[in-house]
PDB file of C-alpha atoms in Angstrom:
ATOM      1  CA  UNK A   1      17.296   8.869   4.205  1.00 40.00           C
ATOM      2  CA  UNK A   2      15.178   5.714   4.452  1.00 42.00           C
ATOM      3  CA  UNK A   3      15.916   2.758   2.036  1.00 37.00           C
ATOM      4  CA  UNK A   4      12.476   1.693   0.143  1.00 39.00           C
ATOM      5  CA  UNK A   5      11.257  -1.411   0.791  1.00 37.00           C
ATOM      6  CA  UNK A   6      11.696  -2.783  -2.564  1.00 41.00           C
ATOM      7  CA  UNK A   7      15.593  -2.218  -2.482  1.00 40.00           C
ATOM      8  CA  UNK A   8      16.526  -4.319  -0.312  1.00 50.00           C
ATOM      9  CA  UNK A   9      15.305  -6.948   2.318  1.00 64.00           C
ATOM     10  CA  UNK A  10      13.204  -5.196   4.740  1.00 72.00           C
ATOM     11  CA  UNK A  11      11.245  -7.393   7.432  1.00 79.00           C
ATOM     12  CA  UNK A  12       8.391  -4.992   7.346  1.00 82.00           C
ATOM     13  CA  UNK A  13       7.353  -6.257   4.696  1.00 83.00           C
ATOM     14  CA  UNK A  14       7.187  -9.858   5.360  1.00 85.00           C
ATOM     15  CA  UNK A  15       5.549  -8.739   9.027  1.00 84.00           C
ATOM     16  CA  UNK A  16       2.964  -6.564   6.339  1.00 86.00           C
ATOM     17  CA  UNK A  17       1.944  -9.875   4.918  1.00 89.00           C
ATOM     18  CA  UNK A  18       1.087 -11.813   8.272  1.00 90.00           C
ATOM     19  CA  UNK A  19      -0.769  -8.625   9.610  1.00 88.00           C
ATOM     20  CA  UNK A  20      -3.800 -10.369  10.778  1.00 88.00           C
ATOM     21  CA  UNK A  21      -1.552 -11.910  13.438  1.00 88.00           C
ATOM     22  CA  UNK A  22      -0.521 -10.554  16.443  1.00 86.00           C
ATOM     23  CA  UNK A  23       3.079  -8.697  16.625  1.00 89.00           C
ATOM     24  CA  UNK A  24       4.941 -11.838  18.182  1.00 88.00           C
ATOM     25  CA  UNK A  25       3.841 -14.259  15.465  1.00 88.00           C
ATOM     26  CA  UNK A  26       4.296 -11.645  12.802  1.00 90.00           C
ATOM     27  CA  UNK A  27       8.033 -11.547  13.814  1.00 91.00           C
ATOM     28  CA  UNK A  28       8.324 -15.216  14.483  1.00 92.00           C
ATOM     29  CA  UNK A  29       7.084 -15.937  11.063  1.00 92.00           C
ATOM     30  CA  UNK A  30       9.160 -13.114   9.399  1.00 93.00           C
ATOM     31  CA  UNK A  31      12.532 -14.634  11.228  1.00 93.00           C
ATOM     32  CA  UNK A  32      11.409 -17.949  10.467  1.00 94.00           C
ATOM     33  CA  UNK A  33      11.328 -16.628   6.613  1.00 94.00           C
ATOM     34  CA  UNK A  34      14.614 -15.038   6.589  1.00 92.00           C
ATOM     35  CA  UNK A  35      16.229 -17.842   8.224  1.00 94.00           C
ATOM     36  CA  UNK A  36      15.112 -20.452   5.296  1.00 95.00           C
ATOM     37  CA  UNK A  37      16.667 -17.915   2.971  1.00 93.00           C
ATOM     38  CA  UNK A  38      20.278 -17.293   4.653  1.00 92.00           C
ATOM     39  CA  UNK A  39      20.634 -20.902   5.230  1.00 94.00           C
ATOM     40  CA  UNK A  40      19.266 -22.646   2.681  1.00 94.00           C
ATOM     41  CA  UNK A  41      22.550 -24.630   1.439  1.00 94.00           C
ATOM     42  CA  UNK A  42      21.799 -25.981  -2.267  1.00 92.00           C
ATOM     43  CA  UNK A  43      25.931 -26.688  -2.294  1.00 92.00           C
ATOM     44  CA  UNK A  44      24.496 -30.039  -0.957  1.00 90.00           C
ATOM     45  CA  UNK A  45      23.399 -31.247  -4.241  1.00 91.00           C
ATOM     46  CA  UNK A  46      25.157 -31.139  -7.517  1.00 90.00           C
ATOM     47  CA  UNK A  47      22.801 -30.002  -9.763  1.00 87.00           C
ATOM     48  CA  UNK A  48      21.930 -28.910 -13.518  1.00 88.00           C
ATOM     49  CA  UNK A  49      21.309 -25.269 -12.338  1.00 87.00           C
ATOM     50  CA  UNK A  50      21.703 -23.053  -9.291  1.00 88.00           C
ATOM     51  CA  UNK A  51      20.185 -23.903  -6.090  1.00 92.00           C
ATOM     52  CA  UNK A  52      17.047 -20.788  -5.660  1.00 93.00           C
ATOM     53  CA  UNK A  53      14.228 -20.678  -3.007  1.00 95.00           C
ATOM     54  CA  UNK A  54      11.460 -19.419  -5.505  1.00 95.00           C
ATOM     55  CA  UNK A  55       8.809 -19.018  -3.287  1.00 95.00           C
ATOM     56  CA  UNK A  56       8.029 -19.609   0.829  1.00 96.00           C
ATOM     57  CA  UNK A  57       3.911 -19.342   1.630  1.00 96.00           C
ATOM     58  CA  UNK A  58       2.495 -19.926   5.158  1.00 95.00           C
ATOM     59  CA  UNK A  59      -0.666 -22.655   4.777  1.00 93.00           C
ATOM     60  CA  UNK A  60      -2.707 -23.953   7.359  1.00 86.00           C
ATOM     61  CA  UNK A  61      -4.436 -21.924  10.598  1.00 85.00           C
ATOM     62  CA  UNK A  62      -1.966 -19.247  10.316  1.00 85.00           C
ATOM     63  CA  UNK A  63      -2.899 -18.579   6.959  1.00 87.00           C
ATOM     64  CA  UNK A  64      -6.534 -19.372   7.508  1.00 79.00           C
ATOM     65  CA  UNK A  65      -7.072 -16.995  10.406  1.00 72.00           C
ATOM     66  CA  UNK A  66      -7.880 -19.893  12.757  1.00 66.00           C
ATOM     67  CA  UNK A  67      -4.674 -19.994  14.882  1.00 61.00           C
ATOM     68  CA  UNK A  68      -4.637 -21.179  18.786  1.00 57.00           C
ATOM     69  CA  UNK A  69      -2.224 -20.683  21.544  1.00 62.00           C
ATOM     70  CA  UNK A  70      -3.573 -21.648  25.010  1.00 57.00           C
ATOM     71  CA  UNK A  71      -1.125 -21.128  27.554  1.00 59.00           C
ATOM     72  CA  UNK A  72      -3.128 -23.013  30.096  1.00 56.00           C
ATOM     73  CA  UNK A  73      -2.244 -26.214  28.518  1.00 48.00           C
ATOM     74  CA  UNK A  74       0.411 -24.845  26.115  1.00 53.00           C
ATOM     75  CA  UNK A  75      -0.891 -26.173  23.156  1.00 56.00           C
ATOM     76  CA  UNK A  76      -0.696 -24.231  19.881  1.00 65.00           C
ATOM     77  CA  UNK A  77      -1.117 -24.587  16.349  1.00 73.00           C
ATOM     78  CA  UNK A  78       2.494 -25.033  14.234  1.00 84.00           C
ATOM     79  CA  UNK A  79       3.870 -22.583  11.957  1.00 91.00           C
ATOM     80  CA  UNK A  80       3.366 -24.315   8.150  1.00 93.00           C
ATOM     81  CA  UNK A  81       5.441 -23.269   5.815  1.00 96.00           C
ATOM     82  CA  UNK A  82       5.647 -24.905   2.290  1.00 97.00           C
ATOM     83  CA  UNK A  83       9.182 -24.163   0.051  1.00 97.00           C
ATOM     84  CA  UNK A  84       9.351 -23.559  -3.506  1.00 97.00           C
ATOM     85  CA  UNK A  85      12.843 -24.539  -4.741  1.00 97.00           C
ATOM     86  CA  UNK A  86      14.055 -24.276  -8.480  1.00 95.00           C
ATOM     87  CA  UNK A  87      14.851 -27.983  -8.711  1.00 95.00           C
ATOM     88  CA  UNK A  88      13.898 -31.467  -7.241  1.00 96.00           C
ATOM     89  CA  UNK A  89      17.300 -32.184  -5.913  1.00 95.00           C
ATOM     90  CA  UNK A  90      16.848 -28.994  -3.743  1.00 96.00           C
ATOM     91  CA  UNK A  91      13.970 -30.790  -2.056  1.00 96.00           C
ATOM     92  CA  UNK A  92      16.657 -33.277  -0.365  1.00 96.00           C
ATOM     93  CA  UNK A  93      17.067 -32.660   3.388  1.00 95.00           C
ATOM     94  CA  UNK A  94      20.500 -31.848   3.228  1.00 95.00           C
ATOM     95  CA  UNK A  95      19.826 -28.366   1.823  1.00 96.00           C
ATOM     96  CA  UNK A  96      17.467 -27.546   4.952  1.00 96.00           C
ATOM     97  CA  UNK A  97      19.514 -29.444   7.635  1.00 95.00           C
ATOM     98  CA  UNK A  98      21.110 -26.094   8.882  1.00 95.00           C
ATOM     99  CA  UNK A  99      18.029 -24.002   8.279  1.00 95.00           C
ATOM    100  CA  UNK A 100      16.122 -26.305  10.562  1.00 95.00           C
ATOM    101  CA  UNK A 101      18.923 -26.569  12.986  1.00 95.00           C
ATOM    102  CA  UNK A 102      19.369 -22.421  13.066  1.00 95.00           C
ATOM    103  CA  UNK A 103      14.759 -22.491  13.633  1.00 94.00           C
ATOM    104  CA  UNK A 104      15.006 -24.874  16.281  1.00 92.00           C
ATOM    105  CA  UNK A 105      18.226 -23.049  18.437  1.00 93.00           C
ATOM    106  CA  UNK A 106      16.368 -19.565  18.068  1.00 91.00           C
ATOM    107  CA  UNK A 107      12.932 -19.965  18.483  1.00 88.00           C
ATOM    108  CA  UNK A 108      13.122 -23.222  20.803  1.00 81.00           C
ATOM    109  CA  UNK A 109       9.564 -24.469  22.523  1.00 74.00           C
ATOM    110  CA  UNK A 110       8.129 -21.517  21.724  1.00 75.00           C
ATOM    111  CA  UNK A 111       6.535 -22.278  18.293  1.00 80.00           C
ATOM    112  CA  UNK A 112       6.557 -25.685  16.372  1.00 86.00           C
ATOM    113  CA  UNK A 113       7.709 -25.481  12.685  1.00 92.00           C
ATOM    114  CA  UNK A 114       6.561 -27.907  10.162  1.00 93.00           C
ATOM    115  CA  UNK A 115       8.600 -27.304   6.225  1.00 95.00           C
ATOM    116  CA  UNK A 116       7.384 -29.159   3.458  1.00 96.00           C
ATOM    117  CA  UNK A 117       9.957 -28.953   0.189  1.00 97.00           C
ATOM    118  CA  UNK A 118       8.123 -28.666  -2.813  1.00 97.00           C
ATOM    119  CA  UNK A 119      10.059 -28.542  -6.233  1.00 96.00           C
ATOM    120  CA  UNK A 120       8.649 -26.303  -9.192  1.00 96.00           C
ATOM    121  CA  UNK A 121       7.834 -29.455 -10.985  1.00 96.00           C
ATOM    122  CA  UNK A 122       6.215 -30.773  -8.369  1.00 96.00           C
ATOM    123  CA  UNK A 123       3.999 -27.960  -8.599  1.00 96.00           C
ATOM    124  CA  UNK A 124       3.378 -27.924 -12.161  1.00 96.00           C
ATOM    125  CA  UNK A 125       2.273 -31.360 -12.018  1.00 96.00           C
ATOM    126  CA  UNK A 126      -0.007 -30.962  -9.465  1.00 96.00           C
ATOM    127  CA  UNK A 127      -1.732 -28.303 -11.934  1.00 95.00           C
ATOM    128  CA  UNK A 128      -1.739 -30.446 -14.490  1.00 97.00           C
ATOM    129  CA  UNK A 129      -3.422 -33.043 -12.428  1.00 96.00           C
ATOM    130  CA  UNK A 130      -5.673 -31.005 -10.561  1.00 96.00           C
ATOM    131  CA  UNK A 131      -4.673 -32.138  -6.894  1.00 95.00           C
ATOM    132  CA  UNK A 132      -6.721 -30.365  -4.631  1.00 93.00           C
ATOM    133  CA  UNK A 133      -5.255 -31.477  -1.795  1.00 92.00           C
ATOM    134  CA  UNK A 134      -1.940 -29.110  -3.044  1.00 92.00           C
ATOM    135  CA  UNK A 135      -3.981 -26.314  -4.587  1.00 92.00           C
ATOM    136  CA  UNK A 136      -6.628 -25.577  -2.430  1.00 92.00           C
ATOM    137  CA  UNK A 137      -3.650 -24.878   0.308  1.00 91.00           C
ATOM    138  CA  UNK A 138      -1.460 -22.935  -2.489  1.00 91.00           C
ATOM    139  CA  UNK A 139      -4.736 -20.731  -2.477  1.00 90.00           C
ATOM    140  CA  UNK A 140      -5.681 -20.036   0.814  1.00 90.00           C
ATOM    141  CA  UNK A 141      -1.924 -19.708   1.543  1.00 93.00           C
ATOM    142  CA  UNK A 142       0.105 -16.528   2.055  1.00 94.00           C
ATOM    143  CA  UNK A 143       3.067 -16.014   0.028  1.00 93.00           C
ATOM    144  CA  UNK A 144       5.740 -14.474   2.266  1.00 93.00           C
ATOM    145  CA  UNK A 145       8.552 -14.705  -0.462  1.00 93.00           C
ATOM    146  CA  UNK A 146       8.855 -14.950  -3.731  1.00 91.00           C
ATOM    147  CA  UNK A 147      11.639 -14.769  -5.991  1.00 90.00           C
ATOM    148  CA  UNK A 148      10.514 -12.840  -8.998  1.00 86.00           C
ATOM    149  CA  UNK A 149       9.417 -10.007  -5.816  1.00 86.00           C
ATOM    150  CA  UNK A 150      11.326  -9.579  -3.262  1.00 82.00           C
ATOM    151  CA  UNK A 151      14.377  -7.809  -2.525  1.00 75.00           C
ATOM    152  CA  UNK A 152      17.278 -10.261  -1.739  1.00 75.00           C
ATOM    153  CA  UNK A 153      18.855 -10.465   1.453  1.00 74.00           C
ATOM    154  CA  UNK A 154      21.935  -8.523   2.282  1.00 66.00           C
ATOM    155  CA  UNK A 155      24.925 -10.228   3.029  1.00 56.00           C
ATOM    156  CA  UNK A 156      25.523 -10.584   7.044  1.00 48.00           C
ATOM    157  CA  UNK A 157      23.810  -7.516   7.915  1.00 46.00           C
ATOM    158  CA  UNK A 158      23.277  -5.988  11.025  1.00 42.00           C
ATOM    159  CA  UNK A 159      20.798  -8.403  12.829  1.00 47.00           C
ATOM    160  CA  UNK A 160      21.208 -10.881   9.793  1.00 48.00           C
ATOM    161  CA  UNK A 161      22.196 -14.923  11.258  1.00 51.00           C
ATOM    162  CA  UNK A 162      25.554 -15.896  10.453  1.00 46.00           C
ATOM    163  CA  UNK A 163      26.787 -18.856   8.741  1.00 41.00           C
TER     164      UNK A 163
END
């Protein structure tokens, strides 16, 4: 019997969401994803409340639709990936050290991956200002994970990193 996708963590659906792309950058960007989640360490910080990725979105040419790779001269556009964390102390580097660590060991020269750390506050201020430059990119982003959504991660699964 197959497990729905909404049950638990299923890459598919991640891959689903990055269609447009060919099959090697879907499951770059879906490993990528799941790698931000299982290593995310907010036992970094001491903080008011619990330590929770709310949302991951892929901006930029990815997102766009107006990616490059030339192999000739091996350039290629990075893999942009803005964070949604429940609090600005989460933002500190010290909760992605390992996440960034585990990206660069697996995937290696293949791709280049650029994180920005956003905090929901930081969000909800750039609403309330109107920045563009934040918005326009929330918009014509992808949203490859988000909290109130998706199925959570199992723990140390078959083909799941470990700690």
């Amino acid at each position: 019997m197959n497990t729905p996708t909404n049950d638990v963590y299923a890459r598919e659906v991640v891959m689903a969401r990055v269609g447009h792309l060919i099959r090697r950058k879907q499951r770059e960007i879906e490993r990528i994803t799941r790698i931000l989640r299982c290593f995310f360490d907010p036992s970094q910080m001491q903080a008011p409340e619990p330590g929770q990725i709310k949302r991951i979105m892929l901006i930029g040419p990815y997102a766009r639709r107006n990616w490059y790779e030339d192999k000739r001269t091996i350039g290629f556009s990075d893999y942009e990936l803005w964070i949604v964390v429940s609090h600005p102390l989460f933002t500190d580097e010290r909760c992605w050290r390992r996440a960034r660590s585990v990206i660069r060991s697996e995937l290696g020269d293949r791709c280049a991956v650029d994180l920005e750390i956003y905090s929901k506050s930081d969000i909800r201020v750039a609403k309330d200002e109107r920045d563009s430059f934040i918005l326009d990119r929330i918009d014509a982003g992808i949203t490859l994970y988000r909290a109130s959504r998706d199925a959570p991660l199992r723990r140390r699964g078959r083909g799941e990193p470990r700690s």
